[in-house]
Short mmCIF file of C-alpha atoms and ligand atoms in Angstrom, two decimals:
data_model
loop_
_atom_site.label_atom_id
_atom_site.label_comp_id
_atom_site.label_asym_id
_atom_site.label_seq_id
_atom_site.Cartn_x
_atom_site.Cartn_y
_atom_site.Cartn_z
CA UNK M 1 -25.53 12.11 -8.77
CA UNK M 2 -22.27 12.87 -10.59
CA UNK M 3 -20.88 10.23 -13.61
CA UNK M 4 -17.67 11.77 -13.07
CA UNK M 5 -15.52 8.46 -10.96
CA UNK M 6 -14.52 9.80 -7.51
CA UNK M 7 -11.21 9.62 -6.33
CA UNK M 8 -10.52 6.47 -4.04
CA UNK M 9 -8.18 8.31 -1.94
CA UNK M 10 -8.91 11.49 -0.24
CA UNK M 11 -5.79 13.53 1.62
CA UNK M 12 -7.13 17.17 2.68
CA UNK M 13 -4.78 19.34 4.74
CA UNK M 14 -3.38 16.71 6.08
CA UNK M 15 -0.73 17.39 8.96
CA UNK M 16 1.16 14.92 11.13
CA UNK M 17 3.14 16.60 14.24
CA UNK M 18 5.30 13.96 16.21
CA UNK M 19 6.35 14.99 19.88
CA UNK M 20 7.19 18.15 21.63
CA UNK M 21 9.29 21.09 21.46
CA UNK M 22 12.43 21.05 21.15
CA UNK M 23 11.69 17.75 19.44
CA UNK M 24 8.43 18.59 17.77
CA UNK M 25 8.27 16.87 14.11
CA UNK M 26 5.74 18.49 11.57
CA UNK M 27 6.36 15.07 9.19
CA UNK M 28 3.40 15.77 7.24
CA UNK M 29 2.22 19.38 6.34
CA UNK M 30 -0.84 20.03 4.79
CA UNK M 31 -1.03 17.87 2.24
CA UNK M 32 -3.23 17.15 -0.20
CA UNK M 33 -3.73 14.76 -2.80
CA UNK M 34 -6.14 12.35 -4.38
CA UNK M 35 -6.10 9.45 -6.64
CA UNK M 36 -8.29 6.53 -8.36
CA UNK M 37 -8.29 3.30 -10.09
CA UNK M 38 -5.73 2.86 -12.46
CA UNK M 39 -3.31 5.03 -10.86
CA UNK M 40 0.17 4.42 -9.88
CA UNK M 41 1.37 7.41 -7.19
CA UNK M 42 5.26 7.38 -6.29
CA UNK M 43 5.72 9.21 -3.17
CA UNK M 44 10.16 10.46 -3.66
CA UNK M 45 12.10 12.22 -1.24
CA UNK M 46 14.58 12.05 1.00
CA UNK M 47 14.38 9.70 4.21
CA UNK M 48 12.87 11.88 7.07
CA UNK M 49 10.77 13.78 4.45
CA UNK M 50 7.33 12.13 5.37
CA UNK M 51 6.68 9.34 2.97
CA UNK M 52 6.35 6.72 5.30
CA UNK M 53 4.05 8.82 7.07
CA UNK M 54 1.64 9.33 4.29
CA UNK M 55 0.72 5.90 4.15
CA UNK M 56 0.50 5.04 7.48
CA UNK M 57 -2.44 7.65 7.43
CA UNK M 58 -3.97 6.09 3.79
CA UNK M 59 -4.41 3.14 5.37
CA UNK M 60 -5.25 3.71 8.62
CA UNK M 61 -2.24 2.96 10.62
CA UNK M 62 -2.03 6.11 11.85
CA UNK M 63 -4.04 9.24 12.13
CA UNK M 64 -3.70 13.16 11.31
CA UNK M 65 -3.77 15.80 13.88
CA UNK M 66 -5.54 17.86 11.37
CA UNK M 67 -7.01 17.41 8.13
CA UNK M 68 -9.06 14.68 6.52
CA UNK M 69 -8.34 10.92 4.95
CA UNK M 70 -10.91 9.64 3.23
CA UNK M 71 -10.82 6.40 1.31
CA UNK M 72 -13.71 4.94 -0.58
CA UNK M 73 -15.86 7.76 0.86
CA UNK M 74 -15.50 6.53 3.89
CA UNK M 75 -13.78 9.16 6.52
CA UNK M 76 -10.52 7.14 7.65
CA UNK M 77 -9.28 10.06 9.91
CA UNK M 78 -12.61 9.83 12.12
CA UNK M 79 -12.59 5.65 12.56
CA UNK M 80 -11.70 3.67 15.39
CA UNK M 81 -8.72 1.34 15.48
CA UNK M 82 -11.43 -1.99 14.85
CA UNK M 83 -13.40 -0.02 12.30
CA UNK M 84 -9.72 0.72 10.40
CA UNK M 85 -8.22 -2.38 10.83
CA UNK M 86 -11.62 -3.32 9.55
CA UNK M 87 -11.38 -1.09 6.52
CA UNK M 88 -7.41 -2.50 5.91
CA UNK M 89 -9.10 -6.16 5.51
CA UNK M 90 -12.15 -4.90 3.32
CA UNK M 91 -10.40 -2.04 1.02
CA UNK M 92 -6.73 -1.25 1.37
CA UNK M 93 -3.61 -3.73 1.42
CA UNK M 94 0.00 -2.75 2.69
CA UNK M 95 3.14 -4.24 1.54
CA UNK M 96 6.25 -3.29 3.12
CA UNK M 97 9.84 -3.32 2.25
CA UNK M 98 10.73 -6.62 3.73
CA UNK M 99 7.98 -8.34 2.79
CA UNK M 100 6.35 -9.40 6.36
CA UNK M 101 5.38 -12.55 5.60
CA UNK M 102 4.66 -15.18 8.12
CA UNK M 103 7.59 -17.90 7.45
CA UNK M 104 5.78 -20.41 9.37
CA UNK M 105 3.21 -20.68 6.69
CA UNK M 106 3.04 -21.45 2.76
CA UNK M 107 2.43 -18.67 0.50
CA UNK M 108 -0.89 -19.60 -0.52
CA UNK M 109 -1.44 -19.64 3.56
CA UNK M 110 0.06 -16.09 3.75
CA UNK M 111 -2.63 -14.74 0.75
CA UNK M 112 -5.68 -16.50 2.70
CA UNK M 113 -5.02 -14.71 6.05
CA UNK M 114 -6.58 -11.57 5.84
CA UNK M 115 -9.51 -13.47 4.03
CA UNK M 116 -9.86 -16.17 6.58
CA UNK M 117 -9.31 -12.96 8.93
CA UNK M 118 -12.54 -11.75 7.45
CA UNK M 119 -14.69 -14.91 8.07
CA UNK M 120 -14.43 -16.81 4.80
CA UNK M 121 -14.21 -20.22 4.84
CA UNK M 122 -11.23 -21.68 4.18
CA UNK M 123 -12.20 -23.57 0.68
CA UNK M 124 -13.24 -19.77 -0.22
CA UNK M 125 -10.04 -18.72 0.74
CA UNK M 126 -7.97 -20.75 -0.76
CA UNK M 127 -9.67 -20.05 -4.03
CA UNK M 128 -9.16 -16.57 -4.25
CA UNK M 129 -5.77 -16.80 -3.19
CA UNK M 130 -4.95 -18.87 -5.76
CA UNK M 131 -6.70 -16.75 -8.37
CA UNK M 132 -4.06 -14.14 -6.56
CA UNK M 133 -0.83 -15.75 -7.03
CA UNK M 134 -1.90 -16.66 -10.08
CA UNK M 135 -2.59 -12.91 -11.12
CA UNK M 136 0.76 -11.59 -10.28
CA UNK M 137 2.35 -14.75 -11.80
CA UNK M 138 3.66 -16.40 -8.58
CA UNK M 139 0.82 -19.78 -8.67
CA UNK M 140 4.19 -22.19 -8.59
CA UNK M 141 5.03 -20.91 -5.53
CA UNK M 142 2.04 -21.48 -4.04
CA UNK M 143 3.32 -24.32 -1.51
CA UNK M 144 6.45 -22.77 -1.38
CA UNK M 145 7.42 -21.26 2.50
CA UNK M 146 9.30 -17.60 2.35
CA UNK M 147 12.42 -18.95 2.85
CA UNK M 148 11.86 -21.16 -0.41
CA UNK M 149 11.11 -18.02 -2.79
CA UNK M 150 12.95 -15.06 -3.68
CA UNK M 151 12.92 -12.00 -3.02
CA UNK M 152 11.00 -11.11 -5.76
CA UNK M 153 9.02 -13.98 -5.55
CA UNK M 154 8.08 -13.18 -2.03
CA UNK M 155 7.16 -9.44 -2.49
CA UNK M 156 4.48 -10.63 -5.45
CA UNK M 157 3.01 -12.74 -2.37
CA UNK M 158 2.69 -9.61 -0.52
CA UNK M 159 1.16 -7.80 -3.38
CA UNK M 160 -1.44 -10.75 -3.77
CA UNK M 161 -1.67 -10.49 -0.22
CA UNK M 162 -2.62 -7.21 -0.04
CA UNK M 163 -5.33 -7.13 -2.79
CA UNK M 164 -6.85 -10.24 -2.23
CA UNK M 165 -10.93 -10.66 -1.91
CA UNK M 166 -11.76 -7.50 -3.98
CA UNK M 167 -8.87 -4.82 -2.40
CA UNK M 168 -8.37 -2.20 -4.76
CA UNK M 169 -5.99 -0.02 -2.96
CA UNK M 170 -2.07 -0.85 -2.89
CA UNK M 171 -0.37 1.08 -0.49
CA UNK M 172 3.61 0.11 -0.59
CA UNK M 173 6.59 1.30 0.86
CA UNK M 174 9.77 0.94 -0.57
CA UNK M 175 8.37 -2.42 -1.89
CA UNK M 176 11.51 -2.79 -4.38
CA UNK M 177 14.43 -1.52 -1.23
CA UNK M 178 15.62 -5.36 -1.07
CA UNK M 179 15.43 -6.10 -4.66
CA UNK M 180 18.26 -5.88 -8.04
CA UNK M 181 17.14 -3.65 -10.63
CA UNK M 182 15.65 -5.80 -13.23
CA UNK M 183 13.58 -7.65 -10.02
CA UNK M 184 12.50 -3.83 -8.94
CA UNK M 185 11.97 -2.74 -12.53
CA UNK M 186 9.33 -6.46 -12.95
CA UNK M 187 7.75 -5.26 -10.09
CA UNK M 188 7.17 -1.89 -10.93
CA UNK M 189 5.58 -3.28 -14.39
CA UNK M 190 3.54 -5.44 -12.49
CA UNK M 191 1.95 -2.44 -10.04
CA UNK M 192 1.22 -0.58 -13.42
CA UNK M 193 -0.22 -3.68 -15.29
CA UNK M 194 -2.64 -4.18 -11.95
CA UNK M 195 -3.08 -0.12 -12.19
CA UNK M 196 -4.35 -0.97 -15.95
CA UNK M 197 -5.75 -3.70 -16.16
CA UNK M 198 -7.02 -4.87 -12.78
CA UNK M 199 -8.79 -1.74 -11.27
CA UNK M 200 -6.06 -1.06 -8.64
CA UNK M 201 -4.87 2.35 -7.40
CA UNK M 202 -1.57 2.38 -6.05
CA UNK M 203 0.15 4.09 -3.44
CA UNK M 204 4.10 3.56 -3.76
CA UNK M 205 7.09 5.55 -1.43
CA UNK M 206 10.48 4.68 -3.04
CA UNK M 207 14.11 6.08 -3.39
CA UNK M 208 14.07 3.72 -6.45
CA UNK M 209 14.94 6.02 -9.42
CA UNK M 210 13.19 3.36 -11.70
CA UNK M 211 9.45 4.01 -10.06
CA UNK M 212 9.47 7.29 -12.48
CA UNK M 213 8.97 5.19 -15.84
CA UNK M 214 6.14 3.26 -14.40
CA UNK M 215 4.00 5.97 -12.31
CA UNK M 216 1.04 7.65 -13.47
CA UNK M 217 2.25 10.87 -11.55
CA UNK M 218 5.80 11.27 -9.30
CA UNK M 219 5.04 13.52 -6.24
CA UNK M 220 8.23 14.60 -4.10
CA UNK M 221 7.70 15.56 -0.57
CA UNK M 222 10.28 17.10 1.40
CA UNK M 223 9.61 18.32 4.92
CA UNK M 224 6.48 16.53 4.85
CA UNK M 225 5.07 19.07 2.09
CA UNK M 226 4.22 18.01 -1.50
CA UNK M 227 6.76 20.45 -3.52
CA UNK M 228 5.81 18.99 -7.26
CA UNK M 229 3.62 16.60 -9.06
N1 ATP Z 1 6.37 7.53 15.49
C1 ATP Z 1 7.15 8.59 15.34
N2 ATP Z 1 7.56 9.31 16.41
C2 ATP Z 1 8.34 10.41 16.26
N3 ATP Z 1 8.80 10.87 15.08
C3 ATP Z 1 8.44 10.20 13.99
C4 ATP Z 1 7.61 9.03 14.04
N4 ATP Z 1 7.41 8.57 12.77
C5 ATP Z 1 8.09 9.41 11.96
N5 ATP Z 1 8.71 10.37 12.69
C6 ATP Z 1 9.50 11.48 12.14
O1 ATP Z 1 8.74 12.06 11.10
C7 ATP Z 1 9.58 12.43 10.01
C8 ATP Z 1 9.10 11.73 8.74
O2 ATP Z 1 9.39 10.34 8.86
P1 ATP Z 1 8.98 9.27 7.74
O3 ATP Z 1 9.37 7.93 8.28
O4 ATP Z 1 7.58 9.50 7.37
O5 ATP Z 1 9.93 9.69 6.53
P2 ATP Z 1 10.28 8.90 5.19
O6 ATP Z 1 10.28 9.92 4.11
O7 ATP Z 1 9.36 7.73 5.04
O8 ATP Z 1 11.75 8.37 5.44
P3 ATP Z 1 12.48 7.05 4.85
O9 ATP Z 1 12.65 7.31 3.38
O10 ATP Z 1 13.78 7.02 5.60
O11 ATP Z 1 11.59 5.88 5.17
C9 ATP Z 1 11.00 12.07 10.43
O12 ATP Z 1 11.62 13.23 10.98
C10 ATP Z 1 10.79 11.01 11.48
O13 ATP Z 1 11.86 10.99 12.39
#
């Protein structure tokens, strides 16, 4: 056995072709790239350049038509649907641009789902969700619906969300494309500070010039191939 950590994240060849000719769309093309705890990863490029893409295979939303995705050791790009939905709820949290919360429920409610989701009870996950807010400074907004938070506010709740009950893996797209820069610029701190100090390794796709100053490494993909790092 090695000492050396392994990567969390494993992308090897990885290729994603969309549709047919004359429409066929290589949007990912052979890529590969890794990454671990305490790593911040901003995917840049232009829109249709594959970002999106990339993390829809990370987390198992999607899989490659060649290569391998391997996350935690386990091989992503071989699982079912229920064994990667599975794998979302155990090991790797999404957050999206508009933040997809449910605006039916409170935003302690919103953090417990993928817990309860998971069999918990619901003491347990309440607990841990609080312990959530509280670690990316949203606990007063705990009873608070979406409509009742900001917009900063509410994309904290979907970064507690996702890395609630022991998730280590962040993997966000253009988490900051609704917010003002000093709200984007907080939230950016607050993906390093988890990156540093709370074990996370973070996958981010963003136009946001400001993701630079907080990543750990800036990779720009264009036609769905990594061109620098
Ligand atoms: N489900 C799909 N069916 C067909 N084509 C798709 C699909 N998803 C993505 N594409 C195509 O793949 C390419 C990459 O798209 P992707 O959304 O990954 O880019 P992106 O860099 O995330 O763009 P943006 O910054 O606008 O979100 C684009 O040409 C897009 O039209």
């Amino acid at each position: 056995m090695s000492d050396v950590p392994q990567d969390l994240v494993r992308l090897d060849g990885v290729c994603r072709v969309f549709g047919e000719e004359p429409d066929r769309v290589v949007a990912v093309d052979d890529v590969t790239l890794s990454f671990g705890v305490g790593e911040l990863i901003c995917l840049q490029g232009a829109s249709g350049s594959g970002k999106s893409t990339l993390l829809n295979l990370v987390a198992g939303l999607d899989l490659p038509d060649s290569g391998t995705v391997t996350v935690d050791e386990e091989l992503v790009s071989a699982m079912s649907e229920d064994h990667r939905a599975d794998l979302r709820l155990r090991r790797v949290g999404v957050v999206f641009q508009d933040d997809n919360l449910v605006r039916e429920l409170t935003a302690l409610e919103n953090v417990s789902l993928p817990l309860l989701a998971r069999g918990l009870s619901s003491r347990e996950a309440r607990e841990l969700s609080r312990a959530a807010l509280e670690r990316v400074g949203v606990a007063a907004v705990g009873a608070r619906h979406p409509d009742q938070m900001s917009g900063g506010q509410r994309q904290r709740v979907g970064i507690a969300r996702g890395l609630v009950g022991d998730r280590s893996i962040l993997v966000a797209d253009e988490p900051t494309g609704a917010l003002d820069s000093a709200n984007s610029a907080d939230l950016f701190a607050l993906l390093r500070e988890l990156c540093d100090n709370a074990g996370a390794a973070v996958l981010v796709a963003t136009h946001d010039p400001l993701a630079h100053d907080y990543a750990t490494r800036t990779v720009t993909v264009r036609d769905g191939r990594m061109v620098e790092s």
